[in-house]
Structure formats: structure tokens, C-alpha cells
Amino acid sequence: MLDNKFKWWQKTVVYQVYPRSFKDSTGNGIGDLQGIIEKLDYLQELGVETIWFSPFYPSPIYKPYSQHDCGYDISNYKEIHPEYGTMEIFDNLVKEIHDRDMKIVLDMVLNHTSIEHPWFKESRSSRDNPKHDWYIWRDGRKPNGKKPPNNWNSMIGKAWEYDPHTDQWFYHAFLPFQPDLNYRNSEVQREMLDTVRFWLKKGVDGYRLDLINTLFKDAQFRNTPFVFKLYSEDGDLFFRSSEMTINLPDTLEFCKILRATIDEFLDKFLVGENNASLKILKTYLGDMSKDGISHDGLNLVFLFQSMNTPMKPKRFRNLMQMYEKWFPYPYTPTWVFGNHDQMRRITKIGDNFNKAKINAVLQLTARGVPFIYYGDEIGMKEGKASKKDSRDAISHHFNWIPQFIRNIIGKYGIYMNRDGCRTPMQWDDSENAGFCPPNIEPWLPIHPSFVKRNVNREEKDVGSLLNCYRKLLKVRKENLALQIGDFALINLKKLNKICLTYHRIYEKQKIFVYLNFGNKELFLLSPIQKPQLIFSTLPNRKALNLKVYNGNIKLTPFEGIIFK
Ligand code: NOJ
């Protein structure tokens, strides 16, 4: 395959910055844009090329604080929230990122606004207000309209809120203070596409699209039918089908409009957030072009299937096979192990650094675009987030659920307090971990592990997770096969249980990745005569020394290697 058949976003590595938690430059305990600018050299040295920022748009002063859902409740799409900085600083951020040959991706929350957005305030002011139809309003059920219009659910339970002033109900796919915009209204579509263009004109390189699956709902507001499923990947829940509210054909069509909009500019990209089966996710990418090298929907979708995959090679083998089946070239899979809504990956895998390194090799060498969540490169663990002190809107919403029940359901992967994965970045071992000045209270407590787990310390340790990421990112950058090469699994038969092996091929380059997930030494016949080691999770390993091991490659416990 020729290199020019690939766009930059198919080769890139994305790093997600949660602005509130990255670096505070003003001394108020909240991360900000200037703080991010100060840390761009760190990101460049790490070797990531694209930075995705969770939202920093204005969010209302909402009881008891602003940024209730930390920016996913927007009250102005074309400004910067004062806690994070100014438009001038934002423009400088774009420049500083581009000066480093890096890309910037913003979060775009198209589905809903904040309840305090001026549009919604107008919308709820009266039934005849021109903006009334910008949101989804319905009369309640007869006889007195005091029952919700239909049986729809939101992602968190109740979907309809009663508004006494208009004597109507409004719909929300997420929390009650995030009313859904009405995409069946052409003015809404026009306004939101204009918003998309606004930041592209300012130079951003693409968007992560929040809750892209919920934009359109059934036009006739029909009740959701019964399905014999307690739960499905595609949103069916407690015997209710999701077909009236999620993944509607109109939403897929709108994704094509979004794509056409960003294609008015040069080389931009869209990645959609949607928790769904691979079959459904694929439909968001649109139809294949005639030349077979592009498609007309979203450029990428997050594949969250990897998020909770246990550290078992067979599970990853299956996943990789499925990704190859559903997303062959020119489709590009994504590799995601953490984000601001998920428990930290290292905590899920038993706080084990050996496993974290294997995980990193896999993420950065499998075919697809890796998304690294800030702090994962230093092994930041899940913070203790108790219900009592929680800041997260989800935790507040479910305040009635006692802590001990939360602990139990947490064991089944239901995450009720996202504070734990949002704790401030650990830069050094000084008070407040270098995130904000000493004697200031950070917006979330610093994780106590910061004394040992911090950038400063790990930079100096050749065997650290941070240096493992750095080396890996360098190796990936130097070898096109790892960025865009074809992928194939290597079958080790019985050993597939403890070992995951594959190769990537680009033109004449063939690169092998061997990952030992077990705690035993392994000897594997070398697939080539003179393998040249280009990476090992062991910092001091320099060569494969085939002769010493009778033509075999020795893999020490939990070792991952890359060779060619
Ligand atoms: C998904 C975002 O990732 C999450 O943080 C947010 O709370 C919801 N969408 C609502 O916008």
C-alpha cells in the first residue's frame, strides 16, 4: 500500500488531556489552557502527535458550582470558560501545538446544551417562543398531562422532565440538566454546523463527538418496544429496546453531513463516541468511496471493546480478529483503554506495571489509532472517590445509592463516580504534585501515589512506565509498518494462551510483536533468521541472541518485544 493512501489521522497517536486536571497556571487549583501550553514540550517529548481536549467552553454557574458536568453542559459554544483562560490564550495554544508539528482536537457536544444555555432559557420561556422547537418538548400523557409523554428512557434512567411554566416535558438523553437539542429543526442543524466550522476556522484539526448516537429520536415519539434482553451492547436496557432513541438512520445521515462540513476544510477528522457493537459502529463510518480508499461518514469511532478486556492474550486475539473483520483498510480501528468516564486501566489490571507495559506495547503496535488518557503513561491509579465528597454529576445524580451498594456494583464495572479517573496530573513529588502551587486546594485531591508515581521521577528511571511509552512511541514513529502496515496474527497454538504474537507489514518492512502475558520464561522459534530487536519492555535488553538459545527467541516473564 502506498503511503499517500493514508491520512495523518490514520497514522497518529492521540493523547487526551482533561483540561481541569492537567496543569494549573493561575493558582486556583483548576487546570487551565496556559498550564497546558507550559506542558506541551512534555507531550512532544513523550512522542504523541495529536492532543484531544475535553471541553473548556463556558458552562453556567450552576448550583452548587459551575462546570457541573465538567464542560459537557455548555452554555456558549463559541467561547472559553473563564476558569480555563481566554480566546487569546486558546489561539496561542493552537499556534504552539502547530508550531510543534502536532494536531489539536476539540470535544464537540452536539447532542445537548446546558439547561442554563440562553437557547434553552428562551425555549422554555413560552410555547410560542421561536426557540421553543430547538429542544424536544412534548405534552404529557392524558388525562392531565402529568405523566411523561411516552416510555422512553435516558442513559441514566428517567428521560423526561416536567416544566410547570410551559406545562410540557423536555427530553434528555443524559442528565436532567442537559436537555437534548432538536435535530429535526433545520435551524438547530444550521447553528451547530456553524459551530463546527467556527473552531475549524480557528485552526483546530478535528473533533471528538460526544454521544453521537443520540442526536435523532423517533419522529413519531412511539413507545420503545419490549425486547427480551436485560442489556445489550447497543443500548437495550431492562427489556426496553433502544430503537426509538439510539442509532437512528437519521443520525447516520447527519454524520455524513458533518463529514461533508469538515471536508470543506483541508485534512480534518471526526471521531465519534458511541458505546455499541462493532456492527453498529461500522455504520457510522458511512459508505465506501469508489476508489476504495475512503468513506463518507465519521473518520473514526471509538472502539470501547478494549476498555474492559482482561489481560488475557486469547481475549485480545479475538478482539483483533473482530476488528480486522469489521474494520479492514481503509477503515481504521481505534485502541482505547481509558478516558474521563472510566476507571483507570492500571487499577483494572491489578496495579501491575508489567501488565501495564504489555498493554502499552499492544496499544501502540496493533493496527489502529491509539488514544492515550493523560497520566496512563506514568501509571496513575484510580483515586478514592467517596460519595460524600464527590464532585462528579453522575455521582450526585445517584446520591440515593448508598456507598456499600456502589462498591458492589462497581465490581461489575458500573462506574458511579468519575472523580477517581480525573485526579490531577502528577508532575513531581512536591506538595500538590506540581499540578498547582502548594497551600492551594486542587479541585480534586491529588492521588497519594504521586510521591513515587510522577513524571519527574519516572523520567530519570530507565525502567519506568513513562520511559517504556517514550521508547515505544519513538519506535512507532520510526517504523511506518507500525503505523499503517497490514496486520496478521501469528498462531502459536497452545502457547496462544499465554502469548500474543502478530506482525505488521508495510511494503518490504515486516515487524514482529511478541507479548508474553505469563509469569514463565518462554522460548519461541524465531520466524526469521536474523531478527533485530527494536524494542523490549526490559530496559537493558539489547539483542535476541538466537545462537545462545538454539535459534529460539527467549521471552522473560511479562516481556514484550518488537523485532524485524
Ligand atoms: C459522554 C462524556 O464522555 C461524559 O463525560 C459526559 O458526561 C456525557 N457524554 C454527557 O455529555
Coordinates of C-alpha atoms and ligand atoms in Angstrom, one line a residue:
M1 CA 0.0 0.0 0.0
L2 CA 1.2 3.5 -0.8
D3 CA 1.9 5.9 2.0
N4 CA -0.3 8.6 0.3
K5 CA -3.3 6.4 0.7
F6 CA -3.1 7.2 4.4
K7 CA -4.1 10.5 6.0
W8 CA -2.3 11.9 9.1
W9 CA -5.1 10.8 11.4
Q10 CA -4.8 7.2 10.4
K11 CA -1.2 7.2 11.5
T12 CA -1.4 9.4 14.5
V13 CA -1.3 8.7 18.3
V14 CA -3.9 10.7 20.3
Y15 CA -3.4 11.9 23.8
Q16 CA -6.4 13.0 25.8
V17 CA -6.0 16.0 28.1
Y18 CA -8.6 16.6 30.7
P19 CA -8.0 20.4 31.0
R20 CA -9.2 20.7 34.6
S21 CA -6.7 18.2 35.7
F22 CA -3.6 18.8 33.7
K23 CA -1.8 21.9 34.9
D24 CA -2.9 24.9 36.9
S25 CA -1.0 28.1 35.9
T26 CA -3.1 30.6 37.8
G27 CA -3.0 29.1 41.3
N28 CA -6.7 28.4 41.8
G29 CA -6.4 24.7 41.9
I30 CA -8.0 24.2 38.5
G31 CA -6.1 23.2 35.4
D32 CA -6.1 25.7 32.5
L33 CA -5.1 26.4 28.9
Q34 CA -1.9 28.3 29.9
G35 CA -0.9 25.4 32.1
I36 CA -1.4 23.1 29.1
I37 CA 0.8 25.4 27.0
E38 CA 3.5 25.1 29.6
K39 CA 3.4 21.3 29.3
L40 CA 3.4 21.0 25.5
D41 CA 7.1 20.2 25.5
Y42 CA 6.4 17.3 27.7
L43 CA 3.8 15.9 25.3
Q44 CA 6.1 16.5 22.4
E45 CA 9.0 14.6 24.1
L46 CA 6.6 11.8 25.0
G47 CA 6.0 11.4 21.3
V48 CA 2.3 11.8 20.9
E49 CA 1.2 13.8 17.8
T50 CA -2.4 14.7 18.4
I51 CA -4.0 16.2 21.6
W52 CA -7.7 15.9 22.2
F53 CA -9.1 18.3 24.8
S54 CA -12.2 17.6 26.9
P55 CA -14.4 20.7 26.8
F56 CA -13.3 24.1 28.0
Y57 CA -16.4 26.0 26.8
P58 CA -18.4 28.1 29.2
S59 CA -20.7 26.2 31.5
P60 CA -23.1 28.0 33.8
I61 CA -22.8 28.9 37.4
Y62 CA -25.0 26.0 38.3
K63 CA -25.8 25.0 41.8
P64 CA -23.6 24.3 43.7
Y65 CA -20.8 25.1 41.2
S66 CA -20.1 25.8 37.6
Q67 CA -18.9 23.2 35.1
H68 CA -21.5 20.8 36.7
D69 CA -20.7 18.0 34.2
C70 CA -17.2 19.5 33.7
G71 CA -17.8 21.1 30.4
Y72 CA -20.3 18.6 28.9
D73 CA -23.0 21.1 29.9
I74 CA -22.3 24.0 27.6
S75 CA -23.8 27.5 27.8
N76 CA -21.9 29.0 25.0
Y77 CA -20.3 27.0 22.2
K78 CA -18.1 29.8 20.9
E79 CA -16.2 31.0 24.0
I80 CA -13.7 29.8 26.6
H81 CA -14.9 29.3 30.2
P82 CA -13.1 32.0 32.3
E83 CA -11.6 29.3 34.7
Y84 CA -9.6 27.9 31.7
G85 CA -8.4 31.2 30.1
T86 CA -9.3 33.4 27.2
M87 CA -9.8 33.2 23.5
E88 CA -6.4 34.8 23.1
I89 CA -4.8 32.0 25.1
F90 CA -6.7 29.5 23.1
D91 CA -5.4 31.0 19.8
N92 CA -1.9 30.8 21.3
L93 CA -2.5 27.1 22.3
V94 CA -3.4 26.3 18.7
K95 CA -0.3 28.1 17.5
E96 CA 2.0 26.4 20.0
I97 CA 0.6 23.0 19.1
H98 CA 1.0 23.5 15.4
D99 CA 4.5 25.0 15.8
R100 CA 5.5 21.6 17.3
D101 CA 4.0 19.8 14.3
M102 CA 1.2 18.5 16.4
K103 CA -2.5 18.5 16.0
I104 CA -5.4 19.7 18.2
V105 CA -8.8 18.0 18.5
L106 CA -11.7 19.5 20.4
D107 CA -14.6 17.9 22.1
M108 CA -17.9 18.8 20.5
V109 CA -21.1 18.2 22.4
L110 CA -23.8 18.3 19.7
N111 CA -26.5 16.4 21.4
H112 CA -27.4 18.7 24.3
T113 CA -26.7 22.0 25.9
S114 CA -26.8 23.1 29.5
I115 CA -30.2 23.8 30.9
E116 CA -28.7 27.3 31.5
H117 CA -27.9 27.9 27.9
P118 CA -29.6 31.1 26.7
W119 CA -31.3 29.0 23.9
F120 CA -32.9 26.7 26.4
K121 CA -33.9 29.6 28.6
E122 CA -35.7 31.1 25.6
S123 CA -37.0 27.7 24.6
R124 CA -38.7 27.2 28.0
S125 CA -40.0 30.8 28.3
S126 CA -43.1 30.0 26.3
R127 CA -44.6 27.6 23.8
D128 CA -44.6 30.3 21.1
N129 CA -41.0 31.3 21.6
P130 CA -39.1 30.9 18.3
K131 CA -36.6 28.8 20.1
H132 CA -39.2 26.5 21.7
D133 CA -38.8 24.0 19.0
W134 CA -35.0 24.0 19.4
Y135 CA -35.4 21.4 22.1
I136 CA -37.6 18.3 22.4
W137 CA -40.8 19.3 24.0
R138 CA -44.0 17.2 24.3
D139 CA -47.3 17.3 26.2
G140 CA -47.7 14.8 28.9
R141 CA -49.9 11.8 28.7
K142 CA -53.6 12.2 29.1
P143 CA -55.8 12.8 31.1
N144 CA -54.0 15.6 32.8
G145 CA -50.6 15.6 31.1
K146 CA -48.8 14.9 34.4
K147 CA -47.3 11.7 33.1
P148 CA -44.3 11.7 30.8
P149 CA -45.2 11.7 27.0
N150 CA -44.0 8.2 26.4
N151 CA -42.0 5.4 27.9
W152 CA -38.5 6.5 26.7
N153 CA -35.5 6.1 28.9
S154 CA -32.3 8.1 29.0
M155 CA -28.9 6.5 29.5
I156 CA -29.2 7.1 33.2
G157 CA -32.9 6.2 33.7
K158 CA -35.6 8.9 33.5
A159 CA -35.6 10.8 30.2
W160 CA -38.4 13.4 30.5
E161 CA -38.5 16.4 32.9
Y162 CA -41.7 18.3 33.6
D163 CA -41.7 22.1 33.2
P164 CA -44.6 23.7 35.1
H165 CA -44.2 27.0 33.2
T166 CA -45.0 25.6 29.8
D167 CA -46.8 22.6 31.2
Q168 CA -44.7 20.4 28.9
W169 CA -42.0 17.8 29.2
F170 CA -38.5 18.1 27.7
Y171 CA -36.3 15.2 26.8
H172 CA -32.7 14.5 27.9
A173 CA -30.5 11.5 26.8
F174 CA -28.1 12.1 29.7
L175 CA -28.6 14.1 32.9
P176 CA -31.7 16.2 33.6
F177 CA -29.7 19.5 33.3
Q178 CA -28.6 18.6 29.8
P179 CA -31.7 19.0 27.5
D180 CA -31.3 17.5 24.0
L181 CA -31.4 19.8 21.0
N182 CA -34.0 19.0 18.4
Y183 CA -32.1 18.0 15.2
R184 CA -35.4 17.8 13.3
N185 CA -35.3 21.6 13.4
S186 CA -33.2 22.8 10.5
E187 CA -32.2 26.0 12.4
V188 CA -30.6 23.8 15.0
Q189 CA -28.7 21.9 12.4
R190 CA -27.5 25.1 10.8
E191 CA -26.4 26.6 14.1
M192 CA -24.5 23.5 15.2
L193 CA -22.8 23.1 11.8
D194 CA -21.8 26.7 12.1
T195 CA -20.3 26.0 15.5
V196 CA -18.3 23.1 13.9
R197 CA -17.0 25.5 11.3
F198 CA -16.2 28.2 13.9
W199 CA -13.4 26.2 15.6
L200 CA -12.1 24.7 12.4
K201 CA -11.6 28.2 11.1
K202 CA -9.6 28.9 14.2
G203 CA -7.3 26.1 13.1
V204 CA -8.4 23.0 15.1
D205 CA -7.7 19.7 13.3
G206 CA -10.8 17.8 14.2
Y207 CA -13.4 16.8 16.8
R208 CA -14.3 14.1 19.2
L209 CA -18.1 13.9 19.0
D210 CA -19.8 13.4 22.3
L211 CA -22.8 11.0 22.4
I212 CA -23.1 10.9 18.6
N213 CA -25.5 8.0 18.8
T214 CA -28.4 10.0 20.3
L215 CA -28.8 13.0 18.0
F216 CA -32.1 11.9 16.5
K217 CA -35.1 10.2 18.1
D218 CA -38.1 8.7 16.6
A219 CA -40.1 11.4 14.8
Q220 CA -43.4 10.0 15.9
F221 CA -42.4 9.5 19.5
R222 CA -43.5 5.9 19.5
N223 CA -43.1 4.0 22.7
T224 CA -40.0 1.8 22.9
P225 CA -41.0 -1.8 22.4
F226 CA -40.3 -4.7 24.7
V227 CA -37.2 -6.8 23.9
F228 CA -36.2 -10.0 25.7
K229 CA -32.9 -8.5 26.8
L230 CA -31.8 -7.3 30.2
Y231 CA -28.9 -5.5 28.5
S232 CA -27.3 -5.2 25.0
E233 CA -24.2 -3.6 23.7
D234 CA -26.4 -1.4 21.5
G235 CA -28.3 0.3 24.4
D236 CA -31.3 -2.0 25.1
L237 CA -31.8 -2.0 28.8
F238 CA -34.1 -3.7 31.3
F239 CA -36.3 -5.3 28.5
R240 CA -36.7 -2.0 26.7
S241 CA -35.4 -1.6 23.1
S242 CA -33.3 1.4 22.3
E243 CA -34.5 1.6 18.7
M244 CA -36.6 4.8 19.2
T245 CA -33.8 6.8 20.8
I246 CA -30.4 5.5 19.8
N247 CA -28.6 4.9 16.5
L248 CA -31.4 6.0 14.3
P249 CA -30.8 6.1 10.5
D250 CA -31.3 9.9 10.5
T251 CA -28.3 10.1 12.9
L252 CA -26.2 8.2 10.4
E253 CA -27.2 10.6 7.7
F254 CA -26.3 13.5 9.8
C255 CA -22.9 12.1 10.4
K256 CA -22.4 12.3 6.6
I257 CA -23.4 16.0 6.7
L258 CA -20.9 16.5 9.5
R259 CA -18.2 14.8 7.4
A260 CA -19.0 16.9 4.4
T261 CA -18.8 20.0 6.6
I262 CA -15.3 19.2 7.9
D263 CA -14.3 18.3 4.4
E264 CA -14.9 21.9 3.4
F265 CA -11.6 22.4 5.2
L266 CA -8.4 20.6 4.5
D267 CA -7.4 17.4 6.3
K268 CA -9.7 17.4 9.3
F269 CA -11.2 14.5 11.1
L270 CA -14.0 13.3 13.3
V271 CA -14.0 10.5 15.9
G272 CA -17.4 9.5 17.3
E273 CA -18.3 8.4 20.9
N274 CA -20.8 5.6 20.9
N275 CA -21.0 2.5 23.0
A276 CA -22.2 -0.1 20.6
S277 CA -21.5 -3.3 18.8
L278 CA -18.9 -3.3 16.0
K279 CA -21.7 -3.9 13.5
I280 CA -23.5 -0.7 14.6
L281 CA -20.3 1.3 15.0
K282 CA -19.3 0.5 11.4
T283 CA -22.4 2.1 10.1
Y284 CA -21.2 5.4 11.5
L285 CA -18.3 5.4 9.1
G286 CA -20.6 5.7 6.1
D287 CA -20.3 4.2 2.6
M288 CA -17.0 3.3 0.9
S289 CA -15.8 5.6 -1.9
K290 CA -15.4 4.3 -5.4
D291 CA -11.6 4.4 -5.3
G292 CA -11.8 2.2 -2.2
I293 CA -9.6 4.5 -0.1
S294 CA -12.1 6.5 2.0
H295 CA -15.6 6.5 3.3
D296 CA -18.1 9.3 3.7
G297 CA -19.2 9.1 7.4
L298 CA -17.1 9.7 10.5
N299 CA -13.4 9.1 10.1
L300 CA -13.1 7.0 13.2
V301 CA -15.2 5.7 16.0
F302 CA -14.0 4.8 19.5
L303 CA -14.0 1.0 19.9
F304 CA -14.6 0.7 23.6
Q305 CA -14.5 -3.1 23.4
S306 CA -10.8 -3.0 24.6
M307 CA -11.6 -0.9 27.6
N308 CA -12.5 -3.8 29.9
T309 CA -10.7 -6.6 28.1
P310 CA -8.8 -8.6 30.8
M311 CA -5.0 -9.2 30.3
K312 CA -5.6 -12.5 28.5
P313 CA -4.0 -13.0 25.1
K314 CA -6.9 -15.0 23.8
R315 CA -9.3 -12.2 24.5
F316 CA -7.1 -9.8 22.6
R317 CA -6.7 -12.2 19.8
N318 CA -10.4 -12.4 19.4
L319 CA -10.8 -8.7 19.6
M320 CA -8.1 -8.2 16.9
Q321 CA -9.8 -10.7 14.7
M322 CA -13.1 -8.9 15.1
Y323 CA -11.5 -5.5 14.4
E324 CA -9.9 -6.9 11.2
K325 CA -13.2 -8.4 10.2
W326 CA -15.3 -5.2 10.7
F327 CA -12.7 -2.5 10.0
P328 CA -10.4 -3.6 7.2
Y329 CA -8.5 -0.9 5.3
P330 CA -9.5 1.9 4.6
Y331 CA -11.4 1.6 7.9
T332 CA -9.2 2.2 10.9
P333 CA -9.8 0.7 14.3
T334 CA -9.1 2.7 17.5
W335 CA -7.4 1.4 20.7
V336 CA -8.8 2.9 23.8
F337 CA -8.0 1.8 27.4
G338 CA -9.1 4.8 29.4
N339 CA -10.9 8.1 29.4
H340 CA -12.6 10.6 31.7
D341 CA -15.6 8.3 32.2
Q342 CA -13.8 5.1 33.0
M343 CA -11.9 3.6 35.9
R344 CA -8.1 3.9 35.4
R345 CA -6.8 0.9 33.3
I346 CA -3.9 0.2 35.7
T347 CA -6.3 -0.2 38.5
K348 CA -8.4 -2.6 36.5
I349 CA -5.3 -4.8 35.8
G350 CA -4.3 -5.1 39.4
D351 CA -2.0 -2.1 39.6
N352 CA 0.6 -4.2 37.9
F353 CA 3.3 -2.3 36.0
N354 CA 4.5 -5.3 34.0
K355 CA 1.0 -5.8 32.6
A356 CA 0.7 -2.0 32.0
K357 CA 3.8 -2.2 29.8
I358 CA 2.4 -5.1 27.8
N359 CA -0.8 -3.2 27.5
A360 CA 1.1 -0.2 26.2
V361 CA 3.0 -2.3 23.6
L362 CA -0.2 -3.8 22.4
Q363 CA -2.0 -0.4 22.2
L364 CA 0.8 1.2 20.2
T365 CA 1.6 -1.6 17.8
A366 CA -1.8 -3.1 16.9
R367 CA -3.4 -1.8 13.7
G368 CA -5.4 1.4 14.5
V369 CA -5.2 4.8 16.2
P370 CA -4.2 4.6 19.9
F371 CA -5.9 7.0 22.3
I372 CA -3.8 7.5 25.5
Y373 CA -5.6 9.0 28.5
Y374 CA -3.5 11.6 30.4
G375 CA -1.5 10.0 33.2
D376 CA -1.8 6.5 31.9
E377 CA 1.8 6.8 30.7
I378 CA 3.0 7.2 34.3
G379 CA 0.6 4.6 35.8
M380 CA -1.8 7.0 37.5
K381 CA -4.2 4.9 39.5
E382 CA -7.8 5.3 40.3
G383 CA -8.4 7.9 43.0
K384 CA -10.5 7.1 46.0
A385 CA -13.7 8.8 45.3
S386 CA -16.2 8.6 48.0
K387 CA -19.9 9.6 47.6
K388 CA -19.6 12.1 50.4
D389 CA -17.0 14.4 48.8
S390 CA -17.8 13.6 45.2
R391 CA -17.7 16.3 42.5
D392 CA -19.0 14.3 39.6
A393 CA -22.5 15.0 38.4
I394 CA -23.2 11.3 37.9
S395 CA -22.4 10.6 41.5
H396 CA -24.7 13.4 42.6
H397 CA -27.5 12.2 40.5
F398 CA -27.3 8.7 42.1
N399 CA -26.8 10.2 45.5
W400 CA -29.6 8.0 46.9
I401 CA -27.5 4.8 46.3
P402 CA -25.5 4.0 49.4
Q403 CA -21.8 3.7 49.3
F404 CA -21.7 0.0 50.0
I405 CA -24.1 -0.8 47.1
R406 CA -21.9 1.4 44.9
N407 CA -18.9 -0.7 45.9
I408 CA -20.8 -3.9 45.0
I409 CA -22.0 -2.7 41.6
G410 CA -18.6 -1.2 41.0
K411 CA -17.2 -4.7 41.0
Y412 CA -19.4 -5.4 37.9
G413 CA -17.9 -2.5 36.1
I414 CA -20.7 0.1 36.8
Y415 CA -18.8 3.3 37.5
M416 CA -20.8 5.7 39.6
N417 CA -18.2 8.3 40.5
R418 CA -15.9 9.5 37.7
D419 CA -13.8 11.7 40.1
G420 CA -11.5 8.7 40.5
C421 CA -10.1 8.8 37.0
R422 CA -9.9 12.6 36.9
T423 CA -7.5 13.4 39.7
P424 CA -4.8 16.0 38.9
M425 CA -1.7 15.0 36.8
Q426 CA 1.3 14.0 38.9
W427 CA 4.2 16.0 37.7
D428 CA 6.6 15.8 40.6
D429 CA 6.8 14.8 44.3
S430 CA 6.3 18.3 45.7
E431 CA 3.1 19.3 47.6
N432 CA 0.2 19.1 45.1
A433 CA 2.4 17.1 42.7
G434 CA 3.4 20.2 40.7
F435 CA -0.2 20.4 39.5
C436 CA -0.9 23.6 41.4
P437 CA 1.0 25.7 43.9
P438 CA 1.4 24.4 47.5
N439 CA -1.2 25.6 50.0
I440 CA -3.9 25.6 47.4
E441 CA -6.6 23.1 47.4
P442 CA -6.8 21.3 44.0
W443 CA -10.2 20.8 42.6
L444 CA -9.9 17.1 43.2
P445 CA -7.5 15.5 45.7
I446 CA -4.1 14.5 44.4
H447 CA -3.6 10.8 44.4
P448 CA -1.3 9.8 47.3
S449 CA 0.8 7.7 44.9
F450 CA 2.2 10.9 43.5
V451 CA 5.3 10.7 45.7
K452 CA 6.6 7.8 43.7
R453 CA 4.5 8.0 40.5
N454 CA 5.3 11.2 38.9
V455 CA 6.7 12.5 35.6
N456 CA 9.9 13.9 37.2
R457 CA 10.9 10.7 38.9
E458 CA 9.9 8.4 36.1
E459 CA 11.9 10.4 33.6
K460 CA 15.0 9.5 35.5
D461 CA 14.3 5.8 35.8
V462 CA 15.2 3.8 32.6
G463 CA 12.8 1.0 33.6
S464 CA 9.8 3.3 34.3
L465 CA 6.5 3.0 32.5
L466 CA 6.9 6.5 31.2
N467 CA 10.2 5.6 29.5
C468 CA 8.6 2.5 28.1
Y469 CA 5.9 4.7 26.5
R470 CA 8.5 7.1 25.2
K471 CA 10.6 4.4 23.6
L472 CA 7.5 2.7 22.1
L473 CA 6.3 6.0 20.6
K474 CA 9.7 6.6 19.1
V475 CA 9.8 3.1 17.6
R476 CA 6.3 3.6 16.2
K477 CA 7.3 6.9 14.7
E478 CA 10.4 5.4 13.1
N479 CA 8.6 2.4 11.5
L480 CA 5.8 3.0 9.1
A481 CA 4.8 -0.6 9.3
L482 CA 3.7 0.0 12.9
Q483 CA 1.6 3.0 11.9
I484 CA -0.1 1.8 8.7
G485 CA 1.1 -1.7 8.0
D486 CA -1.2 -4.6 7.4
F487 CA -1.8 -6.8 10.4
A488 CA -1.8 -10.5 10.9
L489 CA -1.9 -12.7 14.0
I490 CA 0.7 -15.4 14.3
N491 CA -0.6 -18.7 15.6
L492 CA 1.4 -20.2 18.4
K493 CA -1.2 -23.0 19.0
K494 CA -1.1 -24.0 22.7
L495 CA 1.0 -21.0 23.6
N496 CA -1.7 -18.7 22.4
K497 CA -3.0 -18.9 26.0
I498 CA -0.1 -17.0 27.4
C499 CA 1.4 -15.3 24.4
L500 CA 0.1 -12.9 21.8
T501 CA 2.1 -12.6 18.6
Y502 CA 1.5 -10.7 15.4
H503 CA 3.2 -8.9 12.6
R504 CA 2.7 -5.7 10.7
I505 CA 3.8 -5.4 7.1
Y506 CA 4.3 -2.3 5.0
E507 CA 5.9 -2.6 1.6
K508 CA 9.2 -4.5 2.3
Q509 CA 9.1 -4.0 6.0
K510 CA 7.9 -6.7 8.3
I511 CA 7.8 -6.1 12.0
F512 CA 7.0 -8.7 14.7
V513 CA 5.4 -8.1 18.1
Y514 CA 5.7 -10.9 20.7
L515 CA 4.0 -10.4 24.0
N516 CA 4.4 -12.8 26.9
F517 CA 1.4 -12.3 29.3
G518 CA 2.6 -15.0 31.6
N519 CA 5.0 -15.3 34.5
K520 CA 7.1 -18.0 32.9
E521 CA 10.1 -17.8 30.6
L522 CA 9.3 -18.8 27.0
F523 CA 11.4 -20.0 24.1
L524 CA 9.8 -19.4 20.7
L525 CA 11.2 -20.4 17.4
S526 CA 12.3 -17.3 15.5
P527 CA 10.2 -16.6 12.4
I528 CA 13.2 -15.0 10.7
Q529 CA 16.9 -15.8 10.6
K530 CA 18.5 -12.7 11.8
P531 CA 15.9 -10.9 14.0
Q532 CA 16.9 -7.4 15.0
L533 CA 15.5 -6.3 18.3
I534 CA 14.0 -2.8 18.1
F535 CA 12.2 -2.7 21.5
S536 CA 11.8 -4.6 24.7
T537 CA 9.8 -3.8 27.8
L538 CA 13.1 -4.7 29.6
P539 CA 15.2 -1.6 29.6
N540 CA 18.5 -3.4 29.3
R541 CA 17.9 -6.0 26.7
K542 CA 19.9 -5.2 23.6
A543 CA 19.7 -8.2 21.3
L544 CA 17.8 -11.5 20.8
N545 CA 21.0 -13.8 20.8
L546 CA 19.4 -16.6 18.8
K547 CA 22.5 -18.6 18.9
V548 CA 22.6 -18.9 22.6
Y549 CA 19.0 -20.4 22.6
N550 CA 19.3 -22.8 19.6
G551 CA 17.5 -20.5 17.2
N552 CA 14.9 -19.6 19.7
I553 CA 13.8 -16.2 21.0
K554 CA 13.8 -16.0 24.7
L555 CA 11.0 -14.1 26.3
T556 CA 11.3 -13.4 30.0
P557 CA 8.1 -13.3 32.2
F558 CA 5.8 -10.4 31.2
E559 CA 8.2 -9.3 28.5
G560 CA 7.0 -7.7 25.3
I561 CA 9.4 -7.3 22.3
I562 CA 9.3 -5.8 18.8
F563 CA 11.8 -7.0 16.2
K564 CA 12.3 -7.0 12.5
Ligands
NOJ1 C1 -20.0 11.5 27.4 C2 -18.9 12.2 28.1 O1 -17.7 11.5 27.8 C3 -19.2 12.3 29.5 O2 -18.2 12.8 30.3 C4 -20.4 13.2 29.6 O3 -20.8 13.3 31.0 C5 -21.6 12.7 28.8 N1 -21.2 12.3 27.5 C6 -22.6 13.8 28.6 O4 -22.2 14.8 27.7

